[in-house]
Amino acid sequence: MSSQPSHRYSSIAIVLHWVTAVLMLGNIVLIWVVDELPDERVRWAIDTHKSIGITVLGLFVLRLLWRLGTRPPALDGLSAWEQVAAKWGHIGLYVLLAALPLSGWLHDSAWKDAAAHPMSLFGLVPWPRIGIVMGLEPGLKEQLHDLFGELHEWLANGFYLLFALHVLGALKHQFLDRQKLLQRMWF
Ligand code: HEM
Protein backbone atom coordinates (compact mmCIF):
# COMPACT_ATOMS: atom_id res chain seq x y z
CA MET A 1 0.00 0.00 0.00
CA SER A 2 1.30 3.42 -0.92
CA SER A 3 2.26 5.80 1.88
CA GLN A 4 1.97 8.77 -0.47
CA PRO A 5 -1.27 10.74 -0.80
CA SER A 6 -2.48 9.85 -4.31
CA HIS A 7 -4.03 13.21 -5.14
CA ARG A 8 -5.09 16.20 -3.19
CA TYR A 9 -8.45 17.89 -3.16
CA SER A 10 -8.42 21.38 -4.66
CA SER A 11 -7.83 24.36 -2.35
CA ILE A 12 -11.47 25.41 -2.72
CA ALA A 13 -12.67 21.96 -1.67
CA ILE A 14 -10.27 21.94 1.31
CA VAL A 15 -11.43 25.38 2.52
CA LEU A 16 -15.11 24.44 2.12
CA HIS A 17 -14.55 21.13 3.93
CA TRP A 18 -12.82 22.57 7.00
CA VAL A 19 -14.90 25.74 7.31
CA THR A 20 -18.08 23.62 7.12
CA ALA A 21 -16.70 21.14 9.70
CA VAL A 22 -15.86 23.94 12.16
CA LEU A 23 -19.24 25.65 11.69
CA MET A 24 -21.19 22.38 12.07
CA LEU A 25 -19.39 21.38 15.25
CA GLY A 26 -19.53 24.93 16.63
CA ASN A 27 -23.27 25.05 15.97
CA ILE A 28 -23.85 21.76 17.75
CA VAL A 29 -21.77 22.79 20.77
CA LEU A 30 -23.64 26.12 20.89
CA ILE A 31 -27.04 24.43 21.07
CA TRP A 32 -25.79 21.83 23.57
CA VAL A 33 -24.66 24.54 26.03
CA VAL A 34 -27.68 26.80 25.52
CA ASP A 35 -29.43 25.56 28.69
CA GLU A 36 -26.36 26.38 30.79
CA LEU A 37 -26.20 30.00 29.61
CA PRO A 38 -27.55 32.92 31.66
CA ASP A 39 -31.03 33.97 30.47
CA GLU A 40 -29.80 37.13 28.73
CA ARG A 41 -27.42 35.09 26.50
CA VAL A 42 -29.98 32.46 25.38
CA ARG A 43 -31.60 34.60 22.66
CA TRP A 44 -28.16 35.50 21.29
CA ALA A 45 -27.09 31.83 21.26
CA ILE A 46 -30.21 30.64 19.40
CA ASP A 47 -30.00 33.52 16.90
CA THR A 48 -26.32 32.73 16.29
CA HIS A 49 -27.21 29.03 15.88
CA LYS A 50 -29.69 30.00 13.14
CA SER A 51 -27.15 32.29 11.43
CA ILE A 52 -24.42 29.64 11.43
CA GLY A 53 -26.93 27.08 10.11
CA ILE A 54 -27.93 29.30 7.17
CA THR A 55 -24.22 29.91 6.47
CA VAL A 56 -23.69 26.12 6.36
CA LEU A 57 -26.58 25.89 3.88
CA GLY A 58 -24.93 28.54 1.66
CA LEU A 59 -21.58 26.71 1.84
CA PHE A 60 -23.38 23.47 1.02
CA VAL A 61 -24.74 25.02 -2.22
CA LEU A 62 -21.20 26.17 -3.16
CA ARG A 63 -19.85 22.73 -2.33
CA LEU A 64 -22.47 20.96 -4.36
CA LEU A 65 -21.69 23.18 -7.37
CA TRP A 66 -17.99 22.41 -6.93
CA ARG A 67 -18.71 18.69 -6.56
CA LEU A 68 -20.92 18.57 -9.66
CA GLY A 69 -18.22 20.28 -11.73
CA THR A 70 -15.15 18.43 -10.38
CA ARG A 71 -14.18 14.82 -9.89
CA PRO A 72 -12.72 14.27 -6.42
CA PRO A 73 -9.43 12.33 -6.22
CA ALA A 74 -9.89 8.56 -6.41
CA LEU A 75 -10.07 6.59 -3.14
CA ASP A 76 -6.94 4.56 -3.97
CA GLY A 77 -5.73 2.00 -1.48
CA LEU A 78 -9.18 1.27 -0.01
CA SER A 79 -10.76 -2.16 -0.35
CA ALA A 80 -13.94 -2.45 -2.45
CA TRP A 81 -16.31 -2.42 0.56
CA GLU A 82 -14.42 0.52 2.10
CA GLN A 83 -14.85 2.49 -1.12
CA VAL A 84 -18.60 1.76 -1.13
CA ALA A 85 -18.89 2.70 2.58
CA ALA A 86 -16.90 5.92 2.02
CA LYS A 87 -19.00 6.87 -0.99
CA TRP A 88 -22.33 6.34 0.81
CA GLY A 89 -21.01 8.01 3.95
CA HIS A 90 -20.10 11.07 1.91
CA ILE A 91 -23.50 11.10 0.20
CA GLY A 92 -25.17 10.84 3.63
CA LEU A 93 -23.11 13.75 4.94
CA TYR A 94 -24.02 15.86 1.89
CA VAL A 95 -27.72 15.10 2.45
CA LEU A 96 -27.45 16.09 6.13
CA LEU A 97 -25.54 19.30 5.33
CA ALA A 98 -28.66 20.43 3.47
CA ALA A 99 -31.39 18.68 5.49
CA LEU A 100 -30.20 19.87 8.92
CA PRO A 101 -30.31 23.61 8.14
CA LEU A 102 -33.48 23.23 6.05
CA SER A 103 -35.34 21.40 8.84
CA GLY A 104 -34.15 24.05 11.33
CA TRP A 105 -35.33 26.81 9.01
CA LEU A 106 -38.73 25.09 8.59
CA HIS A 107 -38.99 24.58 12.38
CA ASP A 108 -38.19 28.25 12.97
CA SER A 109 -40.58 29.44 10.23
CA ALA A 110 -43.43 27.52 11.92
CA TRP A 111 -42.68 29.17 15.30
CA LYS A 112 -45.77 31.07 16.45
CA ASP A 113 -43.71 34.12 17.51
CA ALA A 114 -41.60 34.22 14.32
CA ALA A 115 -43.24 37.42 13.04
CA ALA A 116 -42.44 39.22 16.31
CA HIS A 117 -38.76 38.11 16.14
CA PRO A 118 -37.47 38.80 12.60
CA MET A 119 -34.39 36.78 11.66
CA SER A 120 -31.12 38.41 10.72
CA LEU A 121 -27.79 36.80 9.88
CA PHE A 122 -25.37 37.60 12.72
CA GLY A 123 -27.47 40.72 13.44
CA LEU A 124 -26.27 42.22 10.13
CA VAL A 125 -28.34 41.00 7.19
CA PRO A 126 -32.14 40.51 7.37
CA TRP A 127 -33.03 36.92 6.49
CA PRO A 128 -36.54 35.71 5.52
CA ARG A 129 -38.57 32.91 7.09
CA ILE A 130 -40.21 30.41 4.70
CA GLY A 131 -43.36 32.38 3.75
CA ILE A 132 -45.56 29.42 2.86
CA VAL A 133 -45.02 27.96 6.37
CA MET A 134 -45.39 31.28 8.20
CA GLY A 135 -48.71 31.92 6.45
CA LEU A 136 -50.36 28.67 7.63
CA GLU A 137 -53.24 28.60 10.10
CA PRO A 138 -51.94 28.72 13.75
CA GLY A 139 -53.08 25.22 14.81
CA LEU A 140 -51.39 23.52 11.84
CA LYS A 141 -48.32 25.70 12.28
CA GLU A 142 -47.98 24.57 15.91
CA GLN A 143 -48.13 20.93 14.82
CA LEU A 144 -45.56 21.51 12.09
CA HIS A 145 -43.33 23.37 14.53
CA ASP A 146 -43.19 20.23 16.72
CA LEU A 147 -42.79 17.92 13.72
CA PHE A 148 -39.94 19.89 12.14
CA GLY A 149 -38.31 20.25 15.58
CA GLU A 150 -38.30 16.46 15.98
CA LEU A 151 -37.04 15.99 12.44
CA HIS A 152 -34.23 18.48 13.16
CA GLU A 153 -33.29 16.50 16.28
CA TRP A 154 -33.32 13.14 14.45
CA LEU A 155 -31.24 14.50 11.59
CA ALA A 156 -28.77 15.77 14.19
CA ASN A 157 -28.63 12.24 15.68
CA GLY A 158 -27.95 10.86 12.19
CA PHE A 159 -25.21 13.42 11.77
CA TYR A 160 -23.48 12.37 15.02
CA LEU A 161 -23.40 8.78 13.74
CA LEU A 162 -22.13 9.55 10.24
CA PHE A 163 -19.66 12.11 11.55
CA ALA A 164 -18.23 9.56 14.02
CA LEU A 165 -17.87 6.95 11.25
CA HIS A 166 -16.29 9.55 8.95
CA VAL A 167 -13.67 10.51 11.55
CA LEU A 168 -13.00 6.91 12.64
CA GLY A 169 -12.60 5.85 8.98
CA ALA A 170 -10.16 8.68 8.29
CA LEU A 171 -8.16 7.86 11.45
CA LYS A 172 -8.06 4.13 10.60
CA HIS A 173 -6.62 4.79 7.15
CA GLN A 174 -4.24 7.39 8.50
CA PHE A 175 -2.81 5.52 11.48
CA LEU A 176 -3.57 1.79 11.09
CA ASP A 177 -3.22 1.51 7.30
CA ARG A 178 -0.63 4.35 7.14
CA GLN A 179 -2.17 5.78 3.98
CA LYS A 180 -1.71 9.49 4.69
CA LEU A 181 -5.30 10.12 3.74
CA LEU A 182 -5.58 13.33 5.77
CA GLN A 183 -2.94 15.01 3.60
CA ARG A 184 -5.35 14.78 0.69
CA MET A 185 -7.65 17.14 2.56
CA TRP A 186 -4.92 19.54 3.69
CA PHE A 187 -2.86 22.22 1.93
C1 HEM B 1 -25.41 23.54 10.65
C2 HEM B 1 -26.68 23.25 10.64
C3 HEM B 1 -27.43 22.93 11.92
C4 HEM B 1 -27.12 21.99 12.88
C5 HEM B 1 -25.94 21.02 12.89
C6 HEM B 1 -28.15 22.09 13.90
C7 HEM B 1 -28.22 21.29 15.04
C8 HEM B 1 -29.16 21.42 16.04
C9 HEM B 1 -29.25 20.59 17.20
C10 HEM B 1 -28.30 19.43 17.54
C11 HEM B 1 -30.30 21.01 17.94
C12 HEM B 1 -30.79 20.42 19.25
C13 HEM B 1 -31.87 19.41 18.91
C14 HEM B 1 -32.37 18.76 20.16
O1 HEM B 1 -31.69 17.84 20.64
O2 HEM B 1 -33.44 19.19 20.64
C15 HEM B 1 -30.88 22.16 17.26
C16 HEM B 1 -31.96 22.90 17.74
C17 HEM B 1 -32.50 24.01 17.07
N1 HEM B 1 -32.14 24.49 15.83
FE1 HEM B 1 -30.62 23.77 14.68
N2 HEM B 1 -29.04 23.08 13.53
C18 HEM B 1 -28.64 23.62 12.34
C19 HEM B 1 -29.27 24.63 11.63
C20 HEM B 1 -30.36 25.37 12.06
C21 HEM B 1 -31.01 26.44 11.32
C22 HEM B 1 -30.59 26.93 9.93
C23 HEM B 1 -32.02 26.91 12.10
C24 HEM B 1 -33.02 28.03 11.84
C25 HEM B 1 -32.93 28.92 10.87
C26 HEM B 1 -32.02 26.13 13.32
C27 HEM B 1 -32.91 26.31 14.38
C28 HEM B 1 -32.94 25.57 15.52
C29 HEM B 1 -33.83 25.83 16.64
C30 HEM B 1 -34.88 26.95 16.72
C31 HEM B 1 -33.57 24.85 17.60
C32 HEM B 1 -34.21 24.71 18.98
C33 HEM B 1 -33.42 25.61 19.92
C34 HEM B 1 -34.06 25.63 21.28
O3 HEM B 1 -35.14 26.19 21.36
O4 HEM B 1 -33.46 25.09 22.22
N3 HEM B 1 -31.02 25.21 13.26
N4 HEM B 1 -30.18 22.37 16.10
mmCIF file of C-alpha atoms and ligand atoms in Angstrom:
data_model
loop_
_atom_site.group_PDB
_atom_site.id
_atom_site.type_symbol
_atom_site.label_atom_id
_atom_site.label_comp_id
_atom_site.label_asym_id
_atom_site.label_seq_id
_atom_site.Cartn_x
_atom_site.Cartn_y
_atom_site.Cartn_z
ATOM 1 C CA MET A 1 0.000 0.000 0.000
ATOM 2 C CA SER A 2 1.303 3.423 -0.923
ATOM 3 C CA SER A 3 2.256 5.796 1.885
ATOM 4 C CA GLN A 4 1.966 8.773 -0.469
ATOM 5 C CA PRO A 5 -1.272 10.742 -0.797
ATOM 6 C CA SER A 6 -2.479 9.849 -4.313
ATOM 7 C CA HIS A 7 -4.026 13.207 -5.142
ATOM 8 C CA ARG A 8 -5.093 16.204 -3.187
ATOM 9 C CA TYR A 9 -8.454 17.887 -3.157
ATOM 10 C CA SER A 10 -8.418 21.378 -4.664
ATOM 11 C CA SER A 11 -7.825 24.360 -2.354
ATOM 12 C CA ILE A 12 -11.466 25.412 -2.720
ATOM 13 C CA ALA A 13 -12.668 21.960 -1.665
ATOM 14 C CA ILE A 14 -10.274 21.936 1.308
ATOM 15 C CA VAL A 15 -11.425 25.376 2.515
ATOM 16 C CA LEU A 16 -15.108 24.444 2.124
ATOM 17 C CA HIS A 17 -14.550 21.125 3.935
ATOM 18 C CA TRP A 18 -12.816 22.567 7.005
ATOM 19 C CA VAL A 19 -14.904 25.738 7.306
ATOM 20 C CA THR A 20 -18.077 23.616 7.121
ATOM 21 C CA ALA A 21 -16.702 21.144 9.699
ATOM 22 C CA VAL A 22 -15.857 23.936 12.162
ATOM 23 C CA LEU A 23 -19.236 25.649 11.686
ATOM 24 C CA MET A 24 -21.194 22.383 12.067
ATOM 25 C CA LEU A 25 -19.391 21.381 15.253
ATOM 26 C CA GLY A 26 -19.531 24.934 16.632
ATOM 27 C CA ASN A 27 -23.267 25.049 15.967
ATOM 28 C CA ILE A 28 -23.851 21.757 17.753
ATOM 29 C CA VAL A 29 -21.772 22.789 20.772
ATOM 30 C CA LEU A 30 -23.640 26.115 20.886
ATOM 31 C CA ILE A 31 -27.039 24.431 21.068
ATOM 32 C CA TRP A 32 -25.786 21.831 23.574
ATOM 33 C CA VAL A 33 -24.657 24.536 26.027
ATOM 34 C CA VAL A 34 -27.685 26.800 25.524
ATOM 35 C CA ASP A 35 -29.434 25.560 28.694
ATOM 36 C CA GLU A 36 -26.358 26.381 30.788
ATOM 37 C CA LEU A 37 -26.197 29.998 29.608
ATOM 38 C CA PRO A 38 -27.552 32.918 31.661
ATOM 39 C CA ASP A 39 -31.031 33.968 30.466
ATOM 40 C CA GLU A 40 -29.801 37.127 28.735
ATOM 41 C CA ARG A 41 -27.422 35.091 26.500
ATOM 42 C CA VAL A 42 -29.981 32.464 25.380
ATOM 43 C CA ARG A 43 -31.603 34.604 22.660
ATOM 44 C CA TRP A 44 -28.164 35.499 21.288
ATOM 45 C CA ALA A 45 -27.091 31.828 21.262
ATOM 46 C CA ILE A 46 -30.210 30.639 19.396
ATOM 47 C CA ASP A 47 -30.002 33.524 16.895
ATOM 48 C CA THR A 48 -26.317 32.727 16.292
ATOM 49 C CA HIS A 49 -27.215 29.034 15.880
ATOM 50 C CA LYS A 50 -29.687 29.995 13.136
ATOM 51 C CA SER A 51 -27.149 32.294 11.425
ATOM 52 C CA ILE A 52 -24.422 29.639 11.433
ATOM 53 C CA GLY A 53 -26.928 27.078 10.106
ATOM 54 C CA ILE A 54 -27.927 29.303 7.170
ATOM 55 C CA THR A 55 -24.216 29.908 6.471
ATOM 56 C CA VAL A 56 -23.693 26.121 6.356
ATOM 57 C CA LEU A 57 -26.576 25.887 3.879
ATOM 58 C CA GLY A 58 -24.927 28.540 1.659
ATOM 59 C CA LEU A 59 -21.584 26.712 1.842
ATOM 60 C CA PHE A 60 -23.381 23.467 1.016
ATOM 61 C CA VAL A 61 -24.735 25.017 -2.216
ATOM 62 C CA LEU A 62 -21.200 26.168 -3.162
ATOM 63 C CA ARG A 63 -19.851 22.732 -2.326
ATOM 64 C CA LEU A 64 -22.473 20.961 -4.361
ATOM 65 C CA LEU A 65 -21.691 23.179 -7.373
ATOM 66 C CA TRP A 66 -17.993 22.408 -6.926
ATOM 67 C CA ARG A 67 -18.711 18.692 -6.562
ATOM 68 C CA LEU A 68 -20.917 18.570 -9.664
ATOM 69 C CA GLY A 69 -18.216 20.275 -11.727
ATOM 70 C CA THR A 70 -15.149 18.427 -10.379
ATOM 71 C CA ARG A 71 -14.177 14.817 -9.895
ATOM 72 C CA PRO A 72 -12.723 14.268 -6.417
ATOM 73 C CA PRO A 73 -9.430 12.334 -6.220
ATOM 74 C CA ALA A 74 -9.892 8.559 -6.411
ATOM 75 C CA LEU A 75 -10.067 6.592 -3.144
ATOM 76 C CA ASP A 76 -6.940 4.565 -3.968
ATOM 77 C CA GLY A 77 -5.733 2.000 -1.478
ATOM 78 C CA LEU A 78 -9.180 1.274 -0.009
ATOM 79 C CA SER A 79 -10.760 -2.156 -0.352
ATOM 80 C CA ALA A 80 -13.944 -2.453 -2.452
ATOM 81 C CA TRP A 81 -16.307 -2.419 0.559
ATOM 82 C CA GLU A 82 -14.425 0.523 2.103
ATOM 83 C CA GLN A 83 -14.853 2.489 -1.120
ATOM 84 C CA VAL A 84 -18.603 1.760 -1.128
ATOM 85 C CA ALA A 85 -18.887 2.700 2.582
ATOM 86 C CA ALA A 86 -16.896 5.918 2.025
ATOM 87 C CA LYS A 87 -19.003 6.868 -0.993
ATOM 88 C CA TRP A 88 -22.333 6.341 0.806
ATOM 89 C CA GLY A 89 -21.007 8.005 3.949
ATOM 90 C CA HIS A 90 -20.098 11.066 1.905
ATOM 91 C CA ILE A 91 -23.503 11.104 0.203
ATOM 92 C CA GLY A 92 -25.169 10.841 3.632
ATOM 93 C CA LEU A 93 -23.111 13.753 4.942
ATOM 94 C CA TYR A 94 -24.022 15.863 1.891
ATOM 95 C CA VAL A 95 -27.720 15.104 2.449
ATOM 96 C CA LEU A 96 -27.448 16.090 6.127
ATOM 97 C CA LEU A 97 -25.540 19.299 5.330
ATOM 98 C CA ALA A 98 -28.663 20.428 3.473
ATOM 99 C CA ALA A 99 -31.391 18.679 5.494
ATOM 100 C CA LEU A 100 -30.204 19.872 8.919
ATOM 101 C CA PRO A 101 -30.307 23.611 8.143
ATOM 102 C CA LEU A 102 -33.484 23.231 6.050
ATOM 103 C CA SER A 103 -35.345 21.402 8.837
ATOM 104 C CA GLY A 104 -34.153 24.050 11.333
ATOM 105 C CA TRP A 105 -35.326 26.812 9.015
ATOM 106 C CA LEU A 106 -38.729 25.092 8.587
ATOM 107 C CA HIS A 107 -38.986 24.583 12.379
ATOM 108 C CA ASP A 108 -38.193 28.252 12.966
ATOM 109 C CA SER A 109 -40.578 29.441 10.229
ATOM 110 C CA ALA A 110 -43.431 27.517 11.916
ATOM 111 C CA TRP A 111 -42.682 29.175 15.299
ATOM 112 C CA LYS A 112 -45.773 31.071 16.449
ATOM 113 C CA ASP A 113 -43.706 34.122 17.511
ATOM 114 C CA ALA A 114 -41.599 34.217 14.318
ATOM 115 C CA ALA A 115 -43.237 37.425 13.039
ATOM 116 C CA ALA A 116 -42.437 39.225 16.313
ATOM 117 C CA HIS A 117 -38.764 38.109 16.136
ATOM 118 C CA PRO A 118 -37.467 38.797 12.597
ATOM 119 C CA MET A 119 -34.388 36.782 11.661
ATOM 120 C CA SER A 120 -31.119 38.410 10.715
ATOM 121 C CA LEU A 121 -27.795 36.797 9.876
ATOM 122 C CA PHE A 122 -25.373 37.596 12.715
ATOM 123 C CA GLY A 123 -27.467 40.723 13.440
ATOM 124 C CA LEU A 124 -26.273 42.217 10.132
ATOM 125 C CA VAL A 125 -28.343 40.999 7.188
ATOM 126 C CA PRO A 126 -32.138 40.513 7.365
ATOM 127 C CA TRP A 127 -33.032 36.924 6.485
ATOM 128 C CA PRO A 128 -36.545 35.707 5.523
ATOM 129 C CA ARG A 129 -38.569 32.915 7.089
ATOM 130 C CA ILE A 130 -40.212 30.413 4.703
ATOM 131 C CA GLY A 131 -43.355 32.379 3.753
ATOM 132 C CA ILE A 132 -45.560 29.416 2.860
ATOM 133 C CA VAL A 133 -45.022 27.958 6.370
ATOM 134 C CA MET A 134 -45.389 31.281 8.204
ATOM 135 C CA GLY A 135 -48.706 31.921 6.452
ATOM 136 C CA LEU A 136 -50.361 28.671 7.632
ATOM 137 C CA GLU A 137 -53.237 28.605 10.101
ATOM 138 C CA PRO A 138 -51.936 28.722 13.750
ATOM 139 C CA GLY A 139 -53.084 25.216 14.811
ATOM 140 C CA LEU A 140 -51.393 23.524 11.844
ATOM 141 C CA LYS A 141 -48.320 25.702 12.284
ATOM 142 C CA GLU A 142 -47.980 24.569 15.909
ATOM 143 C CA GLN A 143 -48.132 20.925 14.821
ATOM 144 C CA LEU A 144 -45.559 21.506 12.087
ATOM 145 C CA HIS A 145 -43.334 23.373 14.532
ATOM 146 C CA ASP A 146 -43.192 20.232 16.716
ATOM 147 C CA LEU A 147 -42.795 17.924 13.722
ATOM 148 C CA PHE A 148 -39.936 19.894 12.138
ATOM 149 C CA GLY A 149 -38.315 20.246 15.583
ATOM 150 C CA GLU A 150 -38.300 16.459 15.980
ATOM 151 C CA LEU A 151 -37.041 15.994 12.435
ATOM 152 C CA HIS A 152 -34.234 18.476 13.157
ATOM 153 C CA GLU A 153 -33.291 16.502 16.277
ATOM 154 C CA TRP A 154 -33.319 13.145 14.453
ATOM 155 C CA LEU A 155 -31.244 14.497 11.594
ATOM 156 C CA ALA A 156 -28.766 15.769 14.193
ATOM 157 C CA ASN A 157 -28.630 12.235 15.676
ATOM 158 C CA GLY A 158 -27.953 10.859 12.188
ATOM 159 C CA PHE A 159 -25.211 13.421 11.766
ATOM 160 C CA TYR A 160 -23.483 12.365 15.023
ATOM 161 C CA LEU A 161 -23.398 8.780 13.744
ATOM 162 C CA LEU A 162 -22.128 9.551 10.236
ATOM 163 C CA PHE A 163 -19.660 12.112 11.549
ATOM 164 C CA ALA A 164 -18.227 9.563 14.025
ATOM 165 C CA LEU A 165 -17.868 6.953 11.253
ATOM 166 C CA HIS A 166 -16.291 9.547 8.947
ATOM 167 C CA VAL A 167 -13.670 10.512 11.547
ATOM 168 C CA LEU A 168 -13.001 6.906 12.638
ATOM 169 C CA GLY A 169 -12.601 5.846 8.983
ATOM 170 C CA ALA A 170 -10.163 8.677 8.294
ATOM 171 C CA LEU A 171 -8.155 7.859 11.448
ATOM 172 C CA LYS A 172 -8.063 4.126 10.605
ATOM 173 C CA HIS A 173 -6.616 4.789 7.145
ATOM 174 C CA GLN A 174 -4.237 7.390 8.505
ATOM 175 C CA PHE A 175 -2.809 5.521 11.484
ATOM 176 C CA LEU A 176 -3.572 1.786 11.094
ATOM 177 C CA ASP A 177 -3.224 1.508 7.298
ATOM 178 C CA ARG A 178 -0.630 4.350 7.138
ATOM 179 C CA GLN A 179 -2.174 5.776 3.983
ATOM 180 C CA LYS A 180 -1.706 9.495 4.691
ATOM 181 C CA LEU A 181 -5.302 10.118 3.743
ATOM 182 C CA LEU A 182 -5.577 13.332 5.773
ATOM 183 C CA GLN A 183 -2.936 15.006 3.601
ATOM 184 C CA ARG A 184 -5.346 14.778 0.690
ATOM 185 C CA MET A 185 -7.654 17.136 2.563
ATOM 186 C CA TRP A 186 -4.921 19.542 3.691
ATOM 187 C CA PHE A 187 -2.862 22.217 1.930
HETATM 188 C C1 HEM B 1 -25.412 23.536 10.650
HETATM 189 C C2 HEM B 1 -26.682 23.252 10.644
HETATM 190 C C3 HEM B 1 -27.428 22.928 11.915
HETATM 191 C C4 HEM B 1 -27.117 21.993 12.880
HETATM 192 C C5 HEM B 1 -25.938 21.024 12.887
HETATM 193 C C6 HEM B 1 -28.153 22.086 13.904
HETATM 194 C C7 HEM B 1 -28.218 21.290 15.044
HETATM 195 C C8 HEM B 1 -29.158 21.421 16.037
HETATM 196 C C9 HEM B 1 -29.247 20.592 17.202
HETATM 197 C C10 HEM B 1 -28.296 19.433 17.544
HETATM 198 C C11 HEM B 1 -30.300 21.012 17.939
HETATM 199 C C12 HEM B 1 -30.790 20.418 19.254
HETATM 200 C C13 HEM B 1 -31.865 19.415 18.908
HETATM 201 C C14 HEM B 1 -32.375 18.759 20.160
HETATM 202 O O1 HEM B 1 -31.693 17.842 20.643
HETATM 203 O O2 HEM B 1 -33.435 19.186 20.638
HETATM 204 C C15 HEM B 1 -30.883 22.162 17.259
HETATM 205 C C16 HEM B 1 -31.960 22.902 17.737
HETATM 206 C C17 HEM B 1 -32.501 24.008 17.066
HETATM 207 N N1 HEM B 1 -32.135 24.488 15.833
HETATM 208 FE FE1 HEM B 1 -30.621 23.773 14.684
HETATM 209 N N2 HEM B 1 -29.036 23.076 13.533
HETATM 210 C C18 HEM B 1 -28.636 23.617 12.340
HETATM 211 C C19 HEM B 1 -29.267 24.630 11.625
HETATM 212 C C20 HEM B 1 -30.363 25.370 12.058
HETATM 213 C C21 HEM B 1 -31.006 26.443 11.325
HETATM 214 C C22 HEM B 1 -30.586 26.931 9.929
HETATM 215 C C23 HEM B 1 -32.022 26.910 12.097
HETATM 216 C C24 HEM B 1 -33.016 28.025 11.837
HETATM 217 C C25 HEM B 1 -32.932 28.923 10.870
HETATM 218 C C26 HEM B 1 -32.016 26.133 13.320
HETATM 219 C C27 HEM B 1 -32.911 26.315 14.375
HETATM 220 C C28 HEM B 1 -32.938 25.565 15.524
HETATM 221 C C29 HEM B 1 -33.834 25.826 16.641
HETATM 222 C C30 HEM B 1 -34.882 26.952 16.720
HETATM 223 C C31 HEM B 1 -33.567 24.850 17.605
HETATM 224 C C32 HEM B 1 -34.215 24.709 18.976
HETATM 225 C C33 HEM B 1 -33.415 25.607 19.919
HETATM 226 C C34 HEM B 1 -34.063 25.631 21.277
HETATM 227 O O3 HEM B 1 -35.140 26.188 21.356
HETATM 228 O O4 HEM B 1 -33.456 25.094 22.223
HETATM 229 N N3 HEM B 1 -31.016 25.207 13.260
HETATM 230 N N4 HEM B 1 -30.180 22.373 16.102
#
